[in-house]
Every structure is written in C-alpha cells, then in structure tokens.
CSV table of C-alpha atoms and ligand atoms in Angstrom, one decimal:
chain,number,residue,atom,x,y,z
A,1,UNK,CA,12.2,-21.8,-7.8
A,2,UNK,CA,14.2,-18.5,-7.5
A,3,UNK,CA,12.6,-14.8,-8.1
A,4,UNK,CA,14.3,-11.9,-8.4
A,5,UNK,CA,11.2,-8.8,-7.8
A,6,UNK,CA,12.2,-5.7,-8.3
A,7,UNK,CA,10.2,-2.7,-6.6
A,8,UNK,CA,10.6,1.0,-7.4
A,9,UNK,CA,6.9,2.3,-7.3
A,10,UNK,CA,7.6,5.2,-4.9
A,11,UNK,CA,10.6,6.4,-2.9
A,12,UNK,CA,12.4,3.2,-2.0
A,13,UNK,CA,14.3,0.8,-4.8
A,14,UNK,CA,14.4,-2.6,-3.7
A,15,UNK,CA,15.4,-6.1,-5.0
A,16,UNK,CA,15.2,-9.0,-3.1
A,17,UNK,CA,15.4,-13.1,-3.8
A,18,UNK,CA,12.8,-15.3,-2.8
A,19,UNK,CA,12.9,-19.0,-2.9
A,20,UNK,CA,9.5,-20.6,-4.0
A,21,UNK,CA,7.2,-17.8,-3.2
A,22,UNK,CA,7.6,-17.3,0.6
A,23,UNK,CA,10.9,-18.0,1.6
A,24,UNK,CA,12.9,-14.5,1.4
A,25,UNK,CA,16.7,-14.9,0.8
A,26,UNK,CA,17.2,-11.3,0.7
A,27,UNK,CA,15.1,-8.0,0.6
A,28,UNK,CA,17.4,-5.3,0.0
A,29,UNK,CA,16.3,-1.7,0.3
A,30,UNK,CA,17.3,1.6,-0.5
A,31,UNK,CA,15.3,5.2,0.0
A,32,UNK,CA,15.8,8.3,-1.7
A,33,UNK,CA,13.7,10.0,1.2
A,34,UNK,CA,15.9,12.1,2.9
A,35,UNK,CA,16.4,13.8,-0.5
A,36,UNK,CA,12.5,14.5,-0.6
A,37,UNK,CA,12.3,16.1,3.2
A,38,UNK,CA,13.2,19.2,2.7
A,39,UNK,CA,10.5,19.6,-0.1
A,40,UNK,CA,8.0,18.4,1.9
A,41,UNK,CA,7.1,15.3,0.2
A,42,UNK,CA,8.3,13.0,-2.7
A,43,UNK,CA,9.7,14.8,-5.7
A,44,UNK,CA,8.9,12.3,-8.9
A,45,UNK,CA,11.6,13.7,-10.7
A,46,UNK,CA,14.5,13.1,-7.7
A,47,UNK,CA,12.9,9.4,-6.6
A,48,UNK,CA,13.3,8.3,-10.4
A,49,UNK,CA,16.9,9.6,-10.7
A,50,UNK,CA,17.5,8.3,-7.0
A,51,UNK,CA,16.3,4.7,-8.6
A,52,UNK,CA,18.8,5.0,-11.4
A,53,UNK,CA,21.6,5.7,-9.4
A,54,UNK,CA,21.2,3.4,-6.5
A,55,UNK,CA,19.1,0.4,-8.6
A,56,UNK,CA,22.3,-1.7,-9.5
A,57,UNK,CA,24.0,-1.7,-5.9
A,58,UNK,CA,20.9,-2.5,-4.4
A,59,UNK,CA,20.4,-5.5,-7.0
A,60,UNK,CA,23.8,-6.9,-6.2
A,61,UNK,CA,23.6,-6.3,-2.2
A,62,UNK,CA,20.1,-8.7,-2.6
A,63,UNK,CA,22.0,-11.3,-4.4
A,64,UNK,CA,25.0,-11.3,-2.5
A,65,UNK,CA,22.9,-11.8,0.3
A,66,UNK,CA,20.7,-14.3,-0.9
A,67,UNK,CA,24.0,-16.1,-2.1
A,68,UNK,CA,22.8,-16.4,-5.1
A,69,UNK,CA,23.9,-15.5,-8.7
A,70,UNK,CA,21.9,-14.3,-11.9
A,71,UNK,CA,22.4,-17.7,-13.8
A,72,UNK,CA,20.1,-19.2,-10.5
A,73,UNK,CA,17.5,-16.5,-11.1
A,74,UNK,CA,14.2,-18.7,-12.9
A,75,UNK,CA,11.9,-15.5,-12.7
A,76,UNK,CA,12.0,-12.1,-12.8
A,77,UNK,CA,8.3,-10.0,-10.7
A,78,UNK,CA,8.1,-6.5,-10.9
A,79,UNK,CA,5.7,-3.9,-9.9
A,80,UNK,CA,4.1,-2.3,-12.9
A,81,UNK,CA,1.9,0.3,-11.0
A,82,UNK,CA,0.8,1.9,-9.5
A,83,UNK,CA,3.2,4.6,-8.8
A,84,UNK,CA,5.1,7.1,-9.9
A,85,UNK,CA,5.2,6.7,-13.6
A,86,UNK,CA,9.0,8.1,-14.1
A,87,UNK,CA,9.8,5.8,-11.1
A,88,UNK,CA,7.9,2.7,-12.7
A,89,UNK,CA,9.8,2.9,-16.0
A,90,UNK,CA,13.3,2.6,-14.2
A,91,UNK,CA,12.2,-0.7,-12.7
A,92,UNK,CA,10.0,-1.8,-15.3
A,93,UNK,CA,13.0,-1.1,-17.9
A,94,UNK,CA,15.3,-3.1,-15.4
A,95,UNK,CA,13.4,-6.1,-15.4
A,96,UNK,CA,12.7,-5.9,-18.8
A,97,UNK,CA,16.6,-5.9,-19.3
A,98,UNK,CA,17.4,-8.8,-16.8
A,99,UNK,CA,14.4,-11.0,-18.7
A,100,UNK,CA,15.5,-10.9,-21.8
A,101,UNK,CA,19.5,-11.4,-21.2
A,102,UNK,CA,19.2,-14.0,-19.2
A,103,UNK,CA,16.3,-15.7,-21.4
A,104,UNK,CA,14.0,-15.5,-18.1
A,105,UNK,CA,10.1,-15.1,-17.4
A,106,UNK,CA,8.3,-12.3,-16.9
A,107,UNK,CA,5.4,-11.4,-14.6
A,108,UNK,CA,4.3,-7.8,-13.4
A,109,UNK,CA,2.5,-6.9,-10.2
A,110,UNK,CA,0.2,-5.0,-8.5
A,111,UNK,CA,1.8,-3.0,-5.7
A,112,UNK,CA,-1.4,-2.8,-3.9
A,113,UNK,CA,-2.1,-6.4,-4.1
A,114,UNK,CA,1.3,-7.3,-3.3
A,115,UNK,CA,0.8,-5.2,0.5
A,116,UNK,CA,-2.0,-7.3,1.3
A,117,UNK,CA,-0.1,-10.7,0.0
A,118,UNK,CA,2.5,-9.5,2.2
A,119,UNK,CA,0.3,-11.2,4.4
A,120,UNK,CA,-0.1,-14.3,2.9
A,121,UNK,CA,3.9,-14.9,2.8
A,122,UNK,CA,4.1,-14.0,6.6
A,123,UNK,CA,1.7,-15.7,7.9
A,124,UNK,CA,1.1,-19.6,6.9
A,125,UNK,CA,-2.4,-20.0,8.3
A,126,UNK,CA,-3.7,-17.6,6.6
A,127,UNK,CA,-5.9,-18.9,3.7
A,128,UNK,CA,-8.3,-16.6,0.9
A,129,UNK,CA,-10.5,-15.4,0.9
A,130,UNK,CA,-10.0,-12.2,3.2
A,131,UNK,CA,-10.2,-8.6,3.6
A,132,UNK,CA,-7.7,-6.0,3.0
A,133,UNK,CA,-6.8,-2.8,4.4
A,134,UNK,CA,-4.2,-1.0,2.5
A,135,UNK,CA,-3.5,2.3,3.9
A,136,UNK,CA,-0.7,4.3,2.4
A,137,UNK,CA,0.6,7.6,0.8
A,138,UNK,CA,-1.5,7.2,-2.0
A,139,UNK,CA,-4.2,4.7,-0.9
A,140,UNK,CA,-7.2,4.4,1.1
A,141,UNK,CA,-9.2,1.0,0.0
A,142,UNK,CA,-10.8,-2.0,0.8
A,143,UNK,CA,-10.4,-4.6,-0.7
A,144,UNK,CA,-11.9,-8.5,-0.6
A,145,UNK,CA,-8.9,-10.9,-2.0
A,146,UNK,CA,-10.4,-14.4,-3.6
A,147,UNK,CA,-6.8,-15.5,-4.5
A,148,UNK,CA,-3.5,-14.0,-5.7
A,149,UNK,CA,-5.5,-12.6,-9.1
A,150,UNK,CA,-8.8,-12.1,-8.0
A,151,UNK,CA,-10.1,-9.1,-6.1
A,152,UNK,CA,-13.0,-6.8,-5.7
A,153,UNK,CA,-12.8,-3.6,-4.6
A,154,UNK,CA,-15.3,-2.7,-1.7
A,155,UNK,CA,-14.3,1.0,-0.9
A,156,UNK,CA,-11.7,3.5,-1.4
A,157,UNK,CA,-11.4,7.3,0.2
A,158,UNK,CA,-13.2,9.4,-2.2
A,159,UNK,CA,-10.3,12.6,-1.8
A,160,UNK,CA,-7.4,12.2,0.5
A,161,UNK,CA,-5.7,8.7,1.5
A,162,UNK,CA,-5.0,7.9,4.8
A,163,UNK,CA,-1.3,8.6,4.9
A,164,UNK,CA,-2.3,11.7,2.9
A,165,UNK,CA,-4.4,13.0,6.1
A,166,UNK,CA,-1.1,12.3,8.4
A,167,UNK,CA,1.4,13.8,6.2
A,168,UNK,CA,-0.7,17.0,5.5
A,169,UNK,CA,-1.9,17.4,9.1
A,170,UNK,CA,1.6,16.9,10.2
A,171,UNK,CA,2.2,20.3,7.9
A,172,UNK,CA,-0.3,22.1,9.6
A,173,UNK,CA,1.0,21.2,12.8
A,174,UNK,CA,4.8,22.2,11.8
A,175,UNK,CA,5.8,18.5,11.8
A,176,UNK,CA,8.3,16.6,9.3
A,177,UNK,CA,8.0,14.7,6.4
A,178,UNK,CA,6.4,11.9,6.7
A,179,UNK,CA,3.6,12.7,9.3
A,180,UNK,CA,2.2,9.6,9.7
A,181,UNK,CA,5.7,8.4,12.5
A,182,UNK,CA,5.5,12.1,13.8
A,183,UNK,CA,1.6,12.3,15.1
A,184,UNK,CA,2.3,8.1,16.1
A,185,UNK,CA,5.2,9.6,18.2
A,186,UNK,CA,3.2,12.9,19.5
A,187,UNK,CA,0.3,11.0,20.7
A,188,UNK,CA,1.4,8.2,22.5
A,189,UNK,CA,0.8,7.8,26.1
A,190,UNK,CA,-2.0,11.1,25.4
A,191,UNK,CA,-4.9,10.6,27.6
A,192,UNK,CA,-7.4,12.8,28.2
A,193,UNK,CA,-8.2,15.3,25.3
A,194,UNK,CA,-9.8,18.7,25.0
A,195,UNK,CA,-10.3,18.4,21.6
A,196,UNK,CA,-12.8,16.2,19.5
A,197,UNK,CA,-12.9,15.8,15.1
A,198,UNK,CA,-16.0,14.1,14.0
A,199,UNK,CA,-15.5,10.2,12.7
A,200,UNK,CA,-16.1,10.7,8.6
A,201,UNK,CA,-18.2,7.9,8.2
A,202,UNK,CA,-20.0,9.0,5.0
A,203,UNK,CA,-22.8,6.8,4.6
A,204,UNK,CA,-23.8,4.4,6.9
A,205,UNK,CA,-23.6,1.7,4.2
A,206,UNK,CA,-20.6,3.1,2.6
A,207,UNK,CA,-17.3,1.4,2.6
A,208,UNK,CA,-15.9,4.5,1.1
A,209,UNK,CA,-13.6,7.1,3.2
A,210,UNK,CA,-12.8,10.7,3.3
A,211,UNK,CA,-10.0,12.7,4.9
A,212,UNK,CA,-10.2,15.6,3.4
A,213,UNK,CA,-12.8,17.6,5.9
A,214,UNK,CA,-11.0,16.0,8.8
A,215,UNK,CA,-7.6,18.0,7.8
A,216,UNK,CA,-9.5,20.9,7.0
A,217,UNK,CA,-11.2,20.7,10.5
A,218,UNK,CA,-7.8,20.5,12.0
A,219,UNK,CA,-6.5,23.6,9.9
A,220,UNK,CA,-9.0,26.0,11.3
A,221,UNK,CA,-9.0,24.7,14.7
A,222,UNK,CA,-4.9,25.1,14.2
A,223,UNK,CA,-5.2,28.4,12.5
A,224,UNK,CA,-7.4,29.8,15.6
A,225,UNK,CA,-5.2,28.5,18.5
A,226,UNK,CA,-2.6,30.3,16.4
A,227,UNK,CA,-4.5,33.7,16.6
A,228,UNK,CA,-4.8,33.1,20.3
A,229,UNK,CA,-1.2,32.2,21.2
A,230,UNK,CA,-2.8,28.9,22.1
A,231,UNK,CA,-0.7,26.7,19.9
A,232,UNK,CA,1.6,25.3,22.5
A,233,UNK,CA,3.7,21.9,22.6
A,234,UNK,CA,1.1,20.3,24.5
A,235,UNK,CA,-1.5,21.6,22.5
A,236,UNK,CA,-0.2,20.6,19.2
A,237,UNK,CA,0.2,17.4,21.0
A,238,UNK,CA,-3.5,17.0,22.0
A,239,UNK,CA,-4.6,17.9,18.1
A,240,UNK,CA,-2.6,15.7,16.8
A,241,UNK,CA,-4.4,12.8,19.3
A,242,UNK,CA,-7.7,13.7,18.5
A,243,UNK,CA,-7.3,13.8,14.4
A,244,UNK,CA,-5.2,10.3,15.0
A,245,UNK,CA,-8.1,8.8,17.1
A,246,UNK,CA,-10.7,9.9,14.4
A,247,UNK,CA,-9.0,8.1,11.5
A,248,UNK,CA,-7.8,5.3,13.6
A,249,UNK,CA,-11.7,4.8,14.5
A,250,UNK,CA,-13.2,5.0,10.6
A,251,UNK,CA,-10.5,2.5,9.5
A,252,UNK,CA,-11.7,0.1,12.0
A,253,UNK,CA,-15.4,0.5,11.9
A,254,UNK,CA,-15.0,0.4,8.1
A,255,UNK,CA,-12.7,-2.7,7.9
A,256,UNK,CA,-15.0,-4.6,10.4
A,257,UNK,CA,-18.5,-3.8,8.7
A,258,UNK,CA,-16.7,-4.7,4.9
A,259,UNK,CA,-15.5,-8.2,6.8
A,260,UNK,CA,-18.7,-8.6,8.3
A,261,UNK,CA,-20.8,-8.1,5.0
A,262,UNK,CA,-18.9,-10.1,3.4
A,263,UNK,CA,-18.4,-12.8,5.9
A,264,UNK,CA,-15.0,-12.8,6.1
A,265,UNK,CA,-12.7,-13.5,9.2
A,266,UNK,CA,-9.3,-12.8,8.6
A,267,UNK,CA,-8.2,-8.9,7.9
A,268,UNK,CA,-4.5,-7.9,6.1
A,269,UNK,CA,-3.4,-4.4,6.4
A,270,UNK,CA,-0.8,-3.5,4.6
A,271,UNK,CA,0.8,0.0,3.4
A,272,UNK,CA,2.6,2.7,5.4
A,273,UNK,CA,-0.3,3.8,7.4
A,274,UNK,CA,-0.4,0.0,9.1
A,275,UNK,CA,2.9,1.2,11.4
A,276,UNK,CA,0.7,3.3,13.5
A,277,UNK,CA,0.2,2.1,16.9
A,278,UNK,CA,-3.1,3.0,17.9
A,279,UNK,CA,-4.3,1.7,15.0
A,280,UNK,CA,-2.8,-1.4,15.5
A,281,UNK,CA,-4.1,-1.7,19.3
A,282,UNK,CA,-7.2,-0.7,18.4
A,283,UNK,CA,-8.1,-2.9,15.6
A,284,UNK,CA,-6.7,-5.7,17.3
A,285,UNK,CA,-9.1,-5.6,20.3
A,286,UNK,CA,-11.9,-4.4,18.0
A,287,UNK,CA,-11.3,-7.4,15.9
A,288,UNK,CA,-11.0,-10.1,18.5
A,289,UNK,CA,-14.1,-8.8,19.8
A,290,UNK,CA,-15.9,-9.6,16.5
A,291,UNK,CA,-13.8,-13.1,15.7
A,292,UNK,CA,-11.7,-11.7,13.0
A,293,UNK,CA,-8.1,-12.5,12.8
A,294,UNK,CA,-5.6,-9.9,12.0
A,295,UNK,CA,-2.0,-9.8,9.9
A,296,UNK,CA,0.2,-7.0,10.5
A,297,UNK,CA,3.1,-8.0,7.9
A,298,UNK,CA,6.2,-6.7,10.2
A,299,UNK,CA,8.1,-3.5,9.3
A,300,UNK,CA,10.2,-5.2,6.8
A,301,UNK,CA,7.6,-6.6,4.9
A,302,UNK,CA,4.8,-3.4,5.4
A,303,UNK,CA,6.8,-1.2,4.2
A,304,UNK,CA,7.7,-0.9,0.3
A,305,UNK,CA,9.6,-4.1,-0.7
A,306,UNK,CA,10.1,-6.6,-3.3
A,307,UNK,CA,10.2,-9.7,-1.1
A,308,UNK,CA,6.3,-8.8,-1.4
A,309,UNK,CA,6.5,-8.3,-5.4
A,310,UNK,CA,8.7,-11.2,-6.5
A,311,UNK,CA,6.2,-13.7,-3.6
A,312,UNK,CA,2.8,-12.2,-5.6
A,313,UNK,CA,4.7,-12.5,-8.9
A,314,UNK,CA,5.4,-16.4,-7.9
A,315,UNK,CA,2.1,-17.5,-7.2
A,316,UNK,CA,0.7,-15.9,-10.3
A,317,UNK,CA,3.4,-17.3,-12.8
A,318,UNK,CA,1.8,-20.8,-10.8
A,319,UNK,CA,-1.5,-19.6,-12.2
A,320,UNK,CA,-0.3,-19.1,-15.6
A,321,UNK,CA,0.8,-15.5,-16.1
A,322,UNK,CA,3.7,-14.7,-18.0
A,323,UNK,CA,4.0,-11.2,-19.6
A,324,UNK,CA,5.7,-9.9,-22.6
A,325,UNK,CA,8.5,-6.7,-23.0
A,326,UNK,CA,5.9,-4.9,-23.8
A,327,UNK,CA,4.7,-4.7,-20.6
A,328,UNK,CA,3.0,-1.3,-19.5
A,329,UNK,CA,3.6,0.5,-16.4
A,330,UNK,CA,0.0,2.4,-15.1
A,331,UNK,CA,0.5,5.5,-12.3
A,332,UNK,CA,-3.3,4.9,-11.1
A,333,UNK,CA,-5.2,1.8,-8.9
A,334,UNK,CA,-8.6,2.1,-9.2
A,335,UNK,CA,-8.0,3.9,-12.9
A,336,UNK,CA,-6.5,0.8,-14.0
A,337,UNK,CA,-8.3,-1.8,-12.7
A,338,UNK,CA,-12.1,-0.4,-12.8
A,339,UNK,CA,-10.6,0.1,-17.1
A,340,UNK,CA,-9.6,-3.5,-16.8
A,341,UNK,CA,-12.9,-4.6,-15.3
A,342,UNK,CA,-14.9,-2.5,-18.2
A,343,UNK,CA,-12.8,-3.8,-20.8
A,344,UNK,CA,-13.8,-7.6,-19.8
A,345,UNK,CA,-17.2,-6.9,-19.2
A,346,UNK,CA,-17.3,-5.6,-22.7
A,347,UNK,CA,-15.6,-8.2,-24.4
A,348,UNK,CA,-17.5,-10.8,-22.6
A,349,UNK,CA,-21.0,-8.9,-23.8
A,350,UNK,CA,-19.3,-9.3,-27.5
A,351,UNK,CA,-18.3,-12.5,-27.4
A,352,UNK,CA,-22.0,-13.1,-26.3
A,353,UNK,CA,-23.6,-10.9,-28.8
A,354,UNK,CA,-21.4,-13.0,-30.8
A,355,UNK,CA,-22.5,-16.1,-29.9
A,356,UNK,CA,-26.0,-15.2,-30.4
A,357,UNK,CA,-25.6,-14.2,-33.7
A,358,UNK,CA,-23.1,-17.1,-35.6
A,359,UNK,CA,-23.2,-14.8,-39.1
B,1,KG4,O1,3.1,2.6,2.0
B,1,KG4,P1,4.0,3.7,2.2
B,1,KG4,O2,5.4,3.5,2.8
B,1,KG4,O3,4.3,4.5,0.9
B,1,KG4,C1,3.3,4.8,-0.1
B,1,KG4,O4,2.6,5.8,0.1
B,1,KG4,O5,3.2,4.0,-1.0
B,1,KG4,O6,3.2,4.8,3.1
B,1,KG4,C2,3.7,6.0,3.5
B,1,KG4,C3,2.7,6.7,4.3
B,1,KG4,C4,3.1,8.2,4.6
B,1,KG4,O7,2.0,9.0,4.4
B,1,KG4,C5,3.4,8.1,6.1
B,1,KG4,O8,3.1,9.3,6.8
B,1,KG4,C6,2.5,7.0,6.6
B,1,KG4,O9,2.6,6.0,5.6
B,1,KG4,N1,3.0,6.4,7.9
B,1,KG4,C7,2.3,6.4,9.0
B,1,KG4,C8,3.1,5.8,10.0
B,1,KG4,N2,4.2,5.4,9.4
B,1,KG4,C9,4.2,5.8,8.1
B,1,KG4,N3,1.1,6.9,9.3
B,1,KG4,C10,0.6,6.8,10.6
B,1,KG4,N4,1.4,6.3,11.5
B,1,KG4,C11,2.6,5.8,11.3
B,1,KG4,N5,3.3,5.2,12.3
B,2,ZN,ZN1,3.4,0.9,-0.9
C-alpha cells in the first residue's frame, strides 16, 4: 500500500511516500525559515504563502524519489492540526485536491500524535502502550499512547512550551532564531556554573509544566549583568547552561514519574525540542536507571515531516478511518481534543439517557 502524507502545519512543507506504513520511499522537505529569521520567529502569513509556492516542487521531488507516480498513490494522510491555520488550509486544500482527482482515500492526522508515532515507524520493537514526550515550538505535553487512535493526555505546560522557553531565552540572551540549536551549541562542554534557576516542578503530583517564570528569572538576572557590564561571552554562555539544565531536568523528572504512574516502560520524544543534547544524555541515563527504554526518532524523522503523517495516516485507514472533503483543519491541541473528548462523553450520556427512557 502507497501513501502520499502531506505536512505543512508550521514552517516546513513536506511530502513524502511511504510503502505500507513504515517503509519511507521519500520524505521530501522544504522550509520557509530563513524567511522568518529576521522577524524573530515564524510569520503565519509568509509560512502559508512559502507553502504555496514551494508545495508542488516538493510534491514532485518526493515522488521522483520514491519512483513512484500519482496513478500508484492508494492513499492520501494529511495533517489537519494543529498548526498554523493559514498554513493548514494550503495542505489540507492540497490533499483534498489530490483525493478527489485521483478517486483516492482520505485520512487526516494529528501532528502531535504523528511525533510520537515517529517512534513507532523507527523503531520495530517498540509496541503500545507508551509514553510520550512531545516537546516543540508550540507544545509541552505528556502523553500516554494506547494505539495509533487512542491517547490520554497526562500533562501539558500550563504557559510557555518548551521550545517556546529556548527561543525566547535565546532573545534575551541576543541569540538567533530558533534558540533551542543556539543555547544546545553555547552550553556544551559547560562545566562548572555560577549560576542556578530553580527546577519548575509545580506540584509534586503534577505532570503539568511551566516555563514562563524560568524565562522571566533569566530576564532579570540578564537585565542586571547588563547594568553591571557583566554580560560577557562567557557569561551569556554560563546563563544559557543553567536555564538549559533546569528545563532539561523537569522534562525528565516529569517524563519518568508519568511512566512510572502509569507503568509504562518505553518513552517517545518527539518534536523540535528532542534535538537537544543534554537532554538526550540526560534522559537516557535517567531512564536506564529506572528500566525504561527510550526512542529518539533521528533528525529526519524528529523534525516536521510527512513520512511521520502519511505512516500515522496508514495505520488508522487499517483501523477504519476514512474522512470526507469536508474535512476541518483545527489551530489548537488540547482545544481540539479535550472538545472532542466532551462531545463523546456527552453523546454517550444521551445515548444512555436514551436508552433509559425508550419513549
Ligand atoms: O517541532 P519543531 O521543529 O516545530 C514546532 O514547533 O512545531 O520545534 C521547533 C522548536 C524551536 O522552539 C527550537 O528552538 C527548538 O524546537 N529546538 C531546540 C533544539 N533544536 C530545535 N531546542 C533545544 N535544543 C535543540 N537542540
Ligand atoms: Zn512539529
């Protein structure tokens, strides 16, 4: 079986071919981000143009590729949200487009999900259910995976996401868009440290997170070196360690108590975020220690990608999901889904209530 997924959530436009769910023929990708630098971060209305112009190259380059023509194509994924809503529709629309002329199925899919399944297509021993990390631009969340449509969501960050924290830290410190490589870069090999940010644990209990007073901590430790003439290379260096050591610690004592509680023993991370290197030594030894295996999808596949979409689109078409042209794009993850949630509950009461009361 042959999908075509087509991804263009964000920044990057992809299409890629993938041959019964996991293996990838192709996984071309394209990013509008050097467009966004200068502004300091994505511009909505540039990344959807970007998708526009670039969309139908990129979809020939994956089927080139992938030696493969449209006539071969049997399905068509795409992500549906969440995103950028202008960005959404030029995919969405795409997809649409390539279902209906070549008489094809349809299936839309959950960028979030598709991270953590990611995962799943890298890595064959890998079995639900597990635990997800996703740590991105736009997300912070937990997430226990039962199969390739069911989840729960255990915790998400309650202001900034993780990337977020990078990106806007990196500001304060006079870095480049995106942070998240520039601190990674900065702090390796940084040892000793004169400076300490507390670990934002929230509750004890919680699986939730919070960023927000971490950057603001780093602002007005920033803002005073600056009054002092302090702010040197080094120094900027050594701030950047210690906010990068206090996230990197909170995603792993979160991820390990949500896969304890729930008694699970393998851990996906997937989004942006999951590049970082002392993250990924960290968790890695703080995992082993604890008996829990973790998946770092590679670069290719952790970054945004439709090899991911049109492998999560497979395995639900399997389950039975087909979707219609009227398929709807949604901007927001836990909007969406805690709606979705509350719309079956409440249908499932009625149908009850129903039952109950045969007149
Ligand atoms: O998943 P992603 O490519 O895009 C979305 O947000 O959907 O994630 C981008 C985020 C940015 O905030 C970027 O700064 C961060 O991932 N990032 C990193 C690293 N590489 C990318 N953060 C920390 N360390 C990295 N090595
Ligand atoms: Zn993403």
């Amino acid at each position: 079986m042959i999908t075509l997924g087509v991804e263009t959530s964000c920044d990057e436009t992809s299409f890629s071919v993938v041959r019964n769910g996991r293996e990838i023929l192709s996984n071309a990708v394209t990013s509008s981000l050097r467009e966004h630098r200068r502004f300091g971060g994505v511009v909505p209305e540039i990344a959807s143009r970007v998708h526009l112009e670039t969309g139908l190259a990129c979809l020939e380059a994956a089927l080139k590729k992938a030696k493969v023509g449209l006539k071969d194509v049997d399905l068509i994924a795409v992500t549906r949200g969440p995103g950028l809503m202008g960005s959404l529709l030029v995919g969405l629309a795409a997809a649409k487009t390539l279902s209906w002329t070549l008489d094809k199925p349809l299936v839309g899919v959950d960028h979030v999900i598709a991270h953590l399944y990611a995962g799943v297509m890298q890595d064959t021993e890998l079995r639900f259910p597990f635990l997800g990390l996703v740590i991105s631009g736009g997300h912070t969340l937990l997430v226990r995976v039962d199969s390739p449509a069911d989840f729960k969501i255990l915790g998400s960050t309650i202001d900034d996401a993780a990337g977020e924290a990078f990106d806007k830290v990196a500001k304060i410190l006079g870095l480049r868009y995106p942070g998240g490589p520039e601190i990674d870069r900065l702090s390796r090999g940084q040892k000793t440290n004169r400076f300490h940010f507390t670990r934002p644990i929230l509750s004890k209990d919680s699986l939730d997170f919070s960023f927000s007073g971490l950057k603001t901590a780093v602002y007005t430790t920033v803002e005073r070196l600056k009054k002092t003439g302090g702010l040197t290379p080094s120094v900027k260096r050594q701030v950047a360690t210690a906010f990068q050591e206090s996230v990197c610690e909170v995603l792993v004592q979160k991820s390990l108590s949500a896969a304890a509680s729930q008694g699970l023993r393998s851990l996906v991370v997937g989004g942006g975020v999951s590049a970082n290197s002392r993250l990924r030594s960290l968790l890695t030894k703080a995992a082993k220690a604890e008996h829990v295996r973790v998946v770092f999808p590679d670069a290719s596949l952790c970054q945004d990608n439709a090899a991911m979409i049109a492998g999560l689109g497979t395995a639900l078409y399997k389950r039975g999901r087909r979707d219609s042209l009227a398929l709807e794009a949604y901007a927001d993850f836990l909007q969406h889904h805690q709606l979705a949630h509350k719309t079956m509950a409440y249908r499932r009461s009625k149908k009850q209530r129903n039952y109950g009361n045969p007149a």
